[in-house]
Amino acid sequence: MPISPTARRRRLGIELRRLREREQLTLLQVAQRMKCSDAKISRIEAGKHSTRTRDVLALLDIYQVADERTREVLATLAKQSTQRGWWVTYGGAIPDWFEVYVGLESEATEIRTVETHLVPGLLQTEAYAAGLIRATQPLAPAEELTRQVELRLARQRRLYEHDPMRLRVVLGEAVLRCRVGDATIMREQLGHLALLAERSNVELRVVRFNSPAYTAFGRPFAILGFPEPTDPGLVYTEHRTGALYIDEPAQIASFALAFDHLVAAALSRKESARLLRETAAFWT
């Protein structure tokens, strides 16, 4: 799967912020030299929008970057950030606020995710995904629902590539009990999870209801890690109509600590797989 323009914009923003901080310049100081608002510089560094090559080159001049290789790489990132991602073929099946996540997910090398009631999208069967989308969007046209299911399945290809994404998942036991669709769908979904748990790139653990750590779940979240050593990653959490992206290192570390605590309280991988199979038999 090709690198997403979303990820390119984010990579570019990280590098430009690093160069600005190296020169000990504030956003306002850079904006004054660029004759633009500091909000524009902030948006460029956040990777929220595509950036014109001439703006990138102007910033590199301000940051006294003379190395031609560095200038060429960052200018190329700026050009490529205007391209459209592979997911645009799914039309209106993806809301604007989630499109950013899909782009970042497509380049992440590791995702650590916590779910309280529902199976994560990367692990859903086609039937489970269709049942969940239909239940949450009862008024959506059938064609749109189909595209959303297809998009969800397309995202899962990252788990099966030659160099697959590493996925670490902590599920609350409620995920195994929360009904989506009929009993057949639930039985197949839990069986699918048990099989995925056997993959070397997937770590799946369940926290039982009676664990003291269960009350610490809070809202579901995902921590995305990227291949560049200097990239701190980010945390993604969503609500019904939008999402929150957290990229402050201290906050990311707090979520990582919460994830580690839940892993420590969860069943082992082998015990979790056994519970999945046992619960699948319950759905008859």
mmCIF file of C-alpha atoms in Angstrom:
data_model
loop_
_atom_site.group_PDB
_atom_site.id
_atom_site.type_symbol
_atom_site.label_atom_id
_atom_site.label_comp_id
_atom_site.label_asym_id
_atom_site.label_seq_id
_atom_site.Cartn_x
_atom_site.Cartn_y
_atom_site.Cartn_z
ATOM 1 C CA MET A 1 0.000 0.000 0.000
ATOM 2 C CA PRO A 2 1.570 3.355 -0.993
ATOM 3 C CA ILE A 3 2.523 5.974 1.572
ATOM 4 C CA SER A 4 -0.412 8.279 2.185
ATOM 5 C CA PRO A 5 -0.378 12.036 1.506
ATOM 6 C CA THR A 6 -1.627 12.504 5.062
ATOM 7 C CA ALA A 7 1.493 10.820 6.388
ATOM 8 C CA ARG A 8 3.698 12.868 4.049
ATOM 9 C CA ARG A 9 2.164 16.109 5.334
ATOM 10 C CA ARG A 10 2.712 15.008 8.908
ATOM 11 C CA ARG A 11 6.322 13.976 8.218
ATOM 12 C CA LEU A 12 6.982 17.317 6.544
ATOM 13 C CA GLY A 13 5.442 19.210 9.463
ATOM 14 C CA ILE A 14 7.566 17.339 12.002
ATOM 15 C CA GLU A 15 10.763 18.155 10.105
ATOM 16 C CA LEU A 16 9.866 21.829 9.665
ATOM 17 C CA ARG A 17 9.052 22.178 13.357
ATOM 18 C CA ARG A 18 12.368 20.523 14.279
ATOM 19 C CA LEU A 19 14.263 22.956 12.052
ATOM 20 C CA ARG A 20 12.404 25.958 13.500
ATOM 21 C CA GLU A 21 13.119 24.878 17.059
ATOM 22 C CA ARG A 22 16.774 24.303 16.158
ATOM 23 C CA GLU A 23 16.944 27.952 15.156
ATOM 24 C CA GLN A 24 15.103 28.901 18.375
ATOM 25 C CA LEU A 25 12.400 30.759 16.475
ATOM 26 C CA THR A 26 8.802 31.149 17.597
ATOM 27 C CA LEU A 27 5.826 30.663 15.316
ATOM 28 C CA LEU A 28 5.212 34.403 15.411
ATOM 29 C CA GLN A 29 8.790 35.246 14.420
ATOM 30 C CA VAL A 30 8.600 32.889 11.440
ATOM 31 C CA ALA A 31 5.203 34.207 10.430
ATOM 32 C CA GLN A 32 6.506 37.788 10.454
ATOM 33 C CA ARG A 33 9.338 36.838 8.108
ATOM 34 C CA MET A 34 6.944 34.907 5.865
ATOM 35 C CA LYS A 35 4.412 37.774 5.982
ATOM 36 C CA CYS A 36 1.622 35.421 6.985
ATOM 37 C CA SER A 37 -0.239 34.467 10.151
ATOM 38 C CA ASP A 38 1.321 32.308 12.830
ATOM 39 C CA ALA A 39 -1.776 30.110 12.493
ATOM 40 C CA LYS A 40 -0.638 29.195 8.965
ATOM 41 C CA ILE A 41 2.794 28.100 10.218
ATOM 42 C CA SER A 42 1.106 26.104 12.972
ATOM 43 C CA ARG A 43 -1.137 24.341 10.441
ATOM 44 C CA ILE A 44 1.873 23.488 8.265
ATOM 45 C CA GLU A 45 3.704 21.964 11.218
ATOM 46 C CA ALA A 46 0.584 20.041 12.259
ATOM 47 C CA GLY A 47 0.331 18.541 8.761
ATOM 48 C CA LYS A 48 -3.350 19.422 8.536
ATOM 49 C CA HIS A 49 -3.210 20.760 4.990
ATOM 50 C CA SER A 50 -1.039 20.354 1.913
ATOM 51 C CA THR A 51 1.786 22.895 1.700
ATOM 52 C CA ARG A 52 3.013 24.714 -1.383
ATOM 53 C CA THR A 53 6.589 23.926 -2.383
ATOM 54 C CA ARG A 54 7.496 27.616 -2.498
ATOM 55 C CA ASP A 55 6.384 28.018 1.123
ATOM 56 C CA VAL A 56 8.542 25.084 2.177
ATOM 57 C CA LEU A 57 11.569 26.510 0.363
ATOM 58 C CA ALA A 58 10.965 29.919 1.951
ATOM 59 C CA LEU A 59 10.852 28.295 5.391
ATOM 60 C CA LEU A 60 14.066 26.415 4.678
ATOM 61 C CA ASP A 61 15.712 29.740 3.811
ATOM 62 C CA ILE A 62 14.576 31.188 7.124
ATOM 63 C CA TYR A 63 15.918 28.114 8.933
ATOM 64 C CA GLN A 64 19.243 28.458 7.082
ATOM 65 C CA VAL A 65 19.035 25.018 5.504
ATOM 66 C CA ALA A 66 21.569 25.038 2.669
ATOM 67 C CA ASP A 67 21.990 21.276 2.210
ATOM 68 C CA GLU A 68 20.563 20.504 -1.237
ATOM 69 C CA ARG A 69 19.586 16.943 -0.357
ATOM 70 C CA THR A 70 17.501 18.089 2.608
ATOM 71 C CA ARG A 71 15.850 20.814 0.549
ATOM 72 C CA GLU A 72 15.050 18.348 -2.236
ATOM 73 C CA VAL A 73 13.545 15.764 0.128
ATOM 74 C CA LEU A 74 11.294 18.269 1.904
ATOM 75 C CA ALA A 75 10.241 19.926 -1.359
ATOM 76 C CA THR A 76 9.311 16.494 -2.720
ATOM 77 C CA LEU A 77 7.259 15.776 0.389
ATOM 78 C CA ALA A 78 5.408 19.035 -0.201
ATOM 79 C CA LYS A 79 4.615 18.075 -3.803
ATOM 80 C CA GLN A 80 3.486 14.583 -2.873
ATOM 81 C CA SER A 81 1.296 15.844 -0.029
ATOM 82 C CA THR A 82 -1.148 17.238 -2.579
ATOM 83 C CA GLN A 83 -1.867 13.794 -4.015
ATOM 84 C CA ARG A 84 -5.033 11.972 -3.098
ATOM 85 C CA GLY A 85 -5.026 8.855 -0.927
ATOM 86 C CA TRP A 86 -6.048 5.364 -2.071
ATOM 87 C CA TRP A 87 -9.233 5.615 0.030
ATOM 88 C CA VAL A 88 -10.784 8.334 -2.168
ATOM 89 C CA THR A 89 -12.118 5.572 -4.414
ATOM 90 C CA TYR A 90 -14.631 4.825 -1.654
ATOM 91 C CA GLY A 91 -16.337 8.182 -2.201
ATOM 92 C CA GLY A 92 -18.468 9.478 0.643
ATOM 93 C CA ALA A 93 -17.988 6.318 2.689
ATOM 94 C CA ILE A 94 -15.497 8.090 4.921
ATOM 95 C CA PRO A 95 -16.189 11.281 6.911
ATOM 96 C CA ASP A 96 -13.622 14.088 6.707
ATOM 97 C CA TRP A 97 -12.592 13.733 10.354
ATOM 98 C CA PHE A 98 -11.808 10.025 9.898
ATOM 99 C CA GLU A 99 -9.976 10.451 6.596
ATOM 100 C CA VAL A 100 -6.974 11.826 8.475
ATOM 101 C CA TYR A 101 -6.831 8.695 10.611
ATOM 102 C CA VAL A 102 -7.030 6.334 7.637
ATOM 103 C CA GLY A 103 -4.106 8.140 6.039
ATOM 104 C CA LEU A 104 -2.004 7.880 9.188
ATOM 105 C CA GLU A 105 -3.018 4.278 9.850
ATOM 106 C CA SER A 106 -1.881 3.293 6.366
ATOM 107 C CA GLU A 107 1.718 4.216 7.232
ATOM 108 C CA ALA A 108 1.875 3.228 10.898
ATOM 109 C CA THR A 109 4.218 0.347 11.656
ATOM 110 C CA GLU A 110 2.645 -0.387 15.040
ATOM 111 C CA ILE A 111 -0.721 0.325 16.617
ATOM 112 C CA ARG A 112 -1.565 -0.230 20.264
ATOM 113 C CA THR A 113 -5.297 -0.020 20.789
ATOM 114 C CA VAL A 114 -7.743 -0.361 23.658
ATOM 115 C CA GLU A 115 -11.420 -1.155 23.054
ATOM 116 C CA THR A 116 -14.179 -1.401 25.627
ATOM 117 C CA HIS A 117 -17.303 -2.634 23.798
ATOM 118 C CA LEU A 118 -16.660 -3.199 20.089
ATOM 119 C CA VAL A 119 -14.174 -5.144 17.988
ATOM 120 C CA PRO A 120 -11.578 -2.790 16.429
ATOM 121 C CA GLY A 121 -12.150 -2.079 12.749
ATOM 122 C CA LEU A 122 -8.899 -3.773 11.714
ATOM 123 C CA LEU A 123 -10.137 -7.039 13.230
ATOM 124 C CA GLN A 124 -13.786 -7.046 12.174
ATOM 125 C CA THR A 125 -15.279 -9.674 9.885
ATOM 126 C CA GLU A 126 -17.291 -8.458 6.912
ATOM 127 C CA ALA A 127 -20.576 -9.500 8.531
ATOM 128 C CA TYR A 128 -19.723 -7.881 11.879
ATOM 129 C CA ALA A 129 -18.681 -4.635 10.150
ATOM 130 C CA ALA A 130 -21.883 -4.574 8.097
ATOM 131 C CA GLY A 131 -24.035 -5.214 11.166
ATOM 132 C CA LEU A 132 -22.293 -2.517 13.198
ATOM 133 C CA ILE A 133 -22.444 0.114 10.452
ATOM 134 C CA ARG A 134 -26.089 -0.677 9.757
ATOM 135 C CA ALA A 135 -26.957 -0.350 13.453
ATOM 136 C CA THR A 136 -25.170 2.973 13.908
ATOM 137 C CA GLN A 137 -26.316 4.506 10.605
ATOM 138 C CA PRO A 138 -29.851 3.181 10.043
ATOM 139 C CA LEU A 139 -30.766 5.928 7.574
ATOM 140 C CA ALA A 140 -27.694 5.645 5.339
ATOM 141 C CA PRO A 141 -28.251 4.375 1.758
ATOM 142 C CA ALA A 142 -27.361 0.740 1.148
ATOM 143 C CA GLU A 143 -24.679 1.722 -1.382
ATOM 144 C CA GLU A 144 -22.908 3.881 1.169
ATOM 145 C CA LEU A 145 -23.002 1.123 3.770
ATOM 146 C CA THR A 146 -21.444 -1.271 1.263
ATOM 147 C CA ARG A 147 -18.615 1.179 0.510
ATOM 148 C CA GLN A 148 -17.934 1.631 4.212
ATOM 149 C CA VAL A 149 -17.628 -2.127 4.709
ATOM 150 C CA GLU A 150 -15.322 -2.392 1.689
ATOM 151 C CA LEU A 151 -13.139 0.408 3.050
ATOM 152 C CA ARG A 152 -12.878 -1.300 6.433
ATOM 153 C CA LEU A 153 -11.775 -4.546 4.783
ATOM 154 C CA ALA A 154 -9.267 -2.665 2.604
ATOM 155 C CA ARG A 155 -7.675 -1.166 5.726
ATOM 156 C CA GLN A 156 -7.103 -4.686 7.067
ATOM 157 C CA ARG A 157 -4.659 -5.524 4.266
ATOM 158 C CA ARG A 158 -1.910 -3.931 6.366
ATOM 159 C CA LEU A 159 -2.059 -6.965 8.650
ATOM 160 C CA TYR A 160 -1.292 -9.391 5.841
ATOM 161 C CA GLU A 161 1.421 -7.610 3.846
ATOM 162 C CA HIS A 162 4.938 -8.987 3.393
ATOM 163 C CA ASP A 163 6.105 -6.555 6.084
ATOM 164 C CA PRO A 164 2.888 -6.277 8.095
ATOM 165 C CA MET A 165 1.851 -3.754 10.677
ATOM 166 C CA ARG A 166 2.256 -4.882 14.290
ATOM 167 C CA LEU A 167 -1.057 -4.683 16.134
ATOM 168 C CA ARG A 168 -1.347 -4.921 19.915
ATOM 169 C CA VAL A 169 -4.932 -5.002 21.192
ATOM 170 C CA VAL A 170 -6.442 -4.965 24.667
ATOM 171 C CA LEU A 171 -10.163 -5.777 24.761
ATOM 172 C CA GLY A 172 -12.536 -5.423 27.647
ATOM 173 C CA GLU A 173 -14.574 -8.600 28.158
ATOM 174 C CA ALA A 174 -17.655 -6.597 27.184
ATOM 175 C CA VAL A 175 -16.422 -6.733 23.576
ATOM 176 C CA LEU A 176 -17.065 -10.477 23.625
ATOM 177 C CA ARG A 177 -20.568 -10.020 25.059
ATOM 178 C CA CYS A 178 -21.808 -6.923 23.242
ATOM 179 C CA ARG A 179 -24.043 -8.253 20.483
ATOM 180 C CA VAL A 180 -23.652 -6.975 16.932
ATOM 181 C CA GLY A 181 -26.024 -8.626 14.491
ATOM 182 C CA ASP A 182 -27.143 -12.159 15.275
ATOM 183 C CA ALA A 183 -25.514 -15.031 17.165
ATOM 184 C CA THR A 184 -23.939 -16.433 14.002
ATOM 185 C CA ILE A 185 -22.163 -13.144 13.321
ATOM 186 C CA MET A 186 -20.848 -13.010 16.889
ATOM 187 C CA ARG A 187 -19.687 -16.633 16.807
ATOM 188 C CA GLU A 188 -17.821 -16.089 13.544
ATOM 189 C CA GLN A 189 -16.324 -12.817 14.753
ATOM 190 C CA LEU A 190 -14.924 -14.277 17.951
ATOM 191 C CA GLY A 191 -13.576 -17.261 16.059
ATOM 192 C CA HIS A 192 -11.912 -14.837 13.658
ATOM 193 C CA LEU A 193 -10.298 -13.011 16.585
ATOM 194 C CA ALA A 194 -8.960 -16.292 17.960
ATOM 195 C CA LEU A 195 -7.349 -17.064 14.605
ATOM 196 C CA LEU A 196 -5.871 -13.577 14.276
ATOM 197 C CA ALA A 197 -4.407 -13.920 17.756
ATOM 198 C CA GLU A 198 -2.190 -16.705 16.385
ATOM 199 C CA ARG A 199 -0.496 -14.358 13.916
ATOM 200 C CA SER A 200 2.999 -13.262 14.916
ATOM 201 C CA ASN A 201 2.217 -9.587 14.216
ATOM 202 C CA VAL A 202 -0.979 -9.545 16.302
ATOM 203 C CA GLU A 203 -1.022 -9.510 20.094
ATOM 204 C CA LEU A 204 -4.534 -9.802 21.483
ATOM 205 C CA ARG A 205 -5.371 -9.781 25.182
ATOM 206 C CA VAL A 206 -8.642 -9.668 27.114
ATOM 207 C CA VAL A 207 -9.261 -8.038 30.481
ATOM 208 C CA ARG A 208 -11.900 -9.956 32.449
ATOM 209 C CA PHE A 209 -14.869 -8.251 34.112
ATOM 210 C CA ASN A 210 -13.599 -9.238 37.554
ATOM 211 C CA SER A 211 -10.190 -7.611 37.065
ATOM 212 C CA PRO A 212 -9.549 -4.597 39.335
ATOM 213 C CA ALA A 213 -8.140 -2.848 36.249
ATOM 214 C CA TYR A 214 -11.430 -3.028 34.365
ATOM 215 C CA THR A 215 -12.630 0.294 35.722
ATOM 216 C CA ALA A 216 -9.477 1.944 34.331
ATOM 217 C CA PHE A 217 -10.509 1.406 30.715
ATOM 218 C CA GLY A 218 -12.099 4.803 30.126
ATOM 219 C CA ARG A 219 -12.577 5.815 26.489
ATOM 220 C CA PRO A 220 -11.123 3.630 23.703
ATOM 221 C CA PHE A 221 -7.896 4.905 22.164
ATOM 222 C CA ALA A 222 -5.161 3.967 19.725
ATOM 223 C CA ILE A 223 -1.459 4.804 19.853
ATOM 224 C CA LEU A 224 0.109 4.941 16.391
ATOM 225 C CA GLY A 225 3.834 4.401 15.898
ATOM 226 C CA PHE A 226 5.734 5.300 12.717
ATOM 227 C CA PRO A 227 9.001 4.087 11.183
ATOM 228 C CA GLU A 228 11.070 7.270 11.593
ATOM 229 C CA PRO A 229 13.074 7.147 14.861
ATOM 230 C CA THR A 230 12.446 10.863 15.461
ATOM 231 C CA ASP A 231 8.674 10.517 15.123
ATOM 232 C CA PRO A 232 7.018 10.428 18.563
ATOM 233 C CA GLY A 233 3.815 8.921 17.172
ATOM 234 C CA LEU A 234 0.366 10.061 18.227
ATOM 235 C CA VAL A 235 -2.757 9.066 20.109
ATOM 236 C CA TYR A 236 -6.146 8.870 18.421
ATOM 237 C CA THR A 237 -9.470 8.803 20.219
ATOM 238 C CA GLU A 238 -12.887 9.467 18.767
ATOM 239 C CA HIS A 239 -16.396 10.435 19.757
ATOM 240 C CA ARG A 240 -19.648 10.132 17.854
ATOM 241 C CA THR A 241 -19.074 12.994 15.396
ATOM 242 C CA GLY A 242 -15.348 13.596 15.438
ATOM 243 C CA ALA A 243 -11.914 12.675 16.700
ATOM 244 C CA LEU A 244 -9.031 13.965 18.778
ATOM 245 C CA TYR A 245 -5.367 13.638 17.789
ATOM 246 C CA ILE A 246 -2.786 13.983 20.562
ATOM 247 C CA ASP A 247 0.879 14.460 19.667
ATOM 248 C CA GLU A 248 2.386 15.949 22.820
ATOM 249 C CA PRO A 249 5.100 13.505 24.002
ATOM 250 C CA ALA A 250 4.082 13.735 27.666
ATOM 251 C CA GLN A 251 0.463 12.923 26.876
ATOM 252 C CA ILE A 252 1.459 10.083 24.550
ATOM 253 C CA ALA A 253 3.587 8.663 27.357
ATOM 254 C CA SER A 254 0.574 8.820 29.689
ATOM 255 C CA PHE A 255 -1.554 6.804 27.261
ATOM 256 C CA ALA A 256 1.306 4.346 26.724
ATOM 257 C CA LEU A 257 1.540 3.816 30.483
ATOM 258 C CA ALA A 258 -2.226 3.210 30.686
ATOM 259 C CA PHE A 259 -1.912 0.675 27.865
ATOM 260 C CA ASP A 260 0.933 -1.141 29.629
ATOM 261 C CA HIS A 261 -1.073 -1.311 32.864
ATOM 262 C CA LEU A 262 -4.002 -2.894 31.031
ATOM 263 C CA VAL A 263 -1.709 -5.396 29.314
ATOM 264 C CA ALA A 264 -0.308 -6.378 32.710
ATOM 265 C CA ALA A 265 -3.845 -6.899 34.064
ATOM 266 C CA ALA A 266 -5.086 -8.830 31.035
ATOM 267 C CA LEU A 267 -5.086 -12.546 30.378
ATOM 268 C CA SER A 268 -2.095 -13.960 28.562
ATOM 269 C CA ARG A 269 -2.276 -14.302 24.804
ATOM 270 C CA LYS A 270 -2.962 -18.024 25.126
ATOM 271 C CA GLU A 271 -5.615 -17.552 27.800
ATOM 272 C CA SER A 272 -7.248 -14.778 25.788
ATOM 273 C CA ALA A 273 -7.483 -16.990 22.704
ATOM 274 C CA ARG A 274 -9.029 -19.743 24.814
ATOM 275 C CA LEU A 275 -11.622 -17.319 26.229
ATOM 276 C CA LEU A 276 -12.467 -16.132 22.721
ATOM 277 C CA ARG A 277 -13.161 -19.689 21.579
ATOM 278 C CA GLU A 278 -15.186 -20.495 24.682
ATOM 279 C CA THR A 279 -17.287 -17.349 24.310
ATOM 280 C CA ALA A 280 -17.789 -18.042 20.607
ATOM 281 C CA ALA A 281 -19.428 -21.338 21.591
ATOM 282 C CA PHE A 282 -21.715 -19.393 23.913
ATOM 283 C CA TRP A 283 -23.201 -17.565 20.916
ATOM 284 C CA THR A 284 -25.535 -20.299 19.670
#
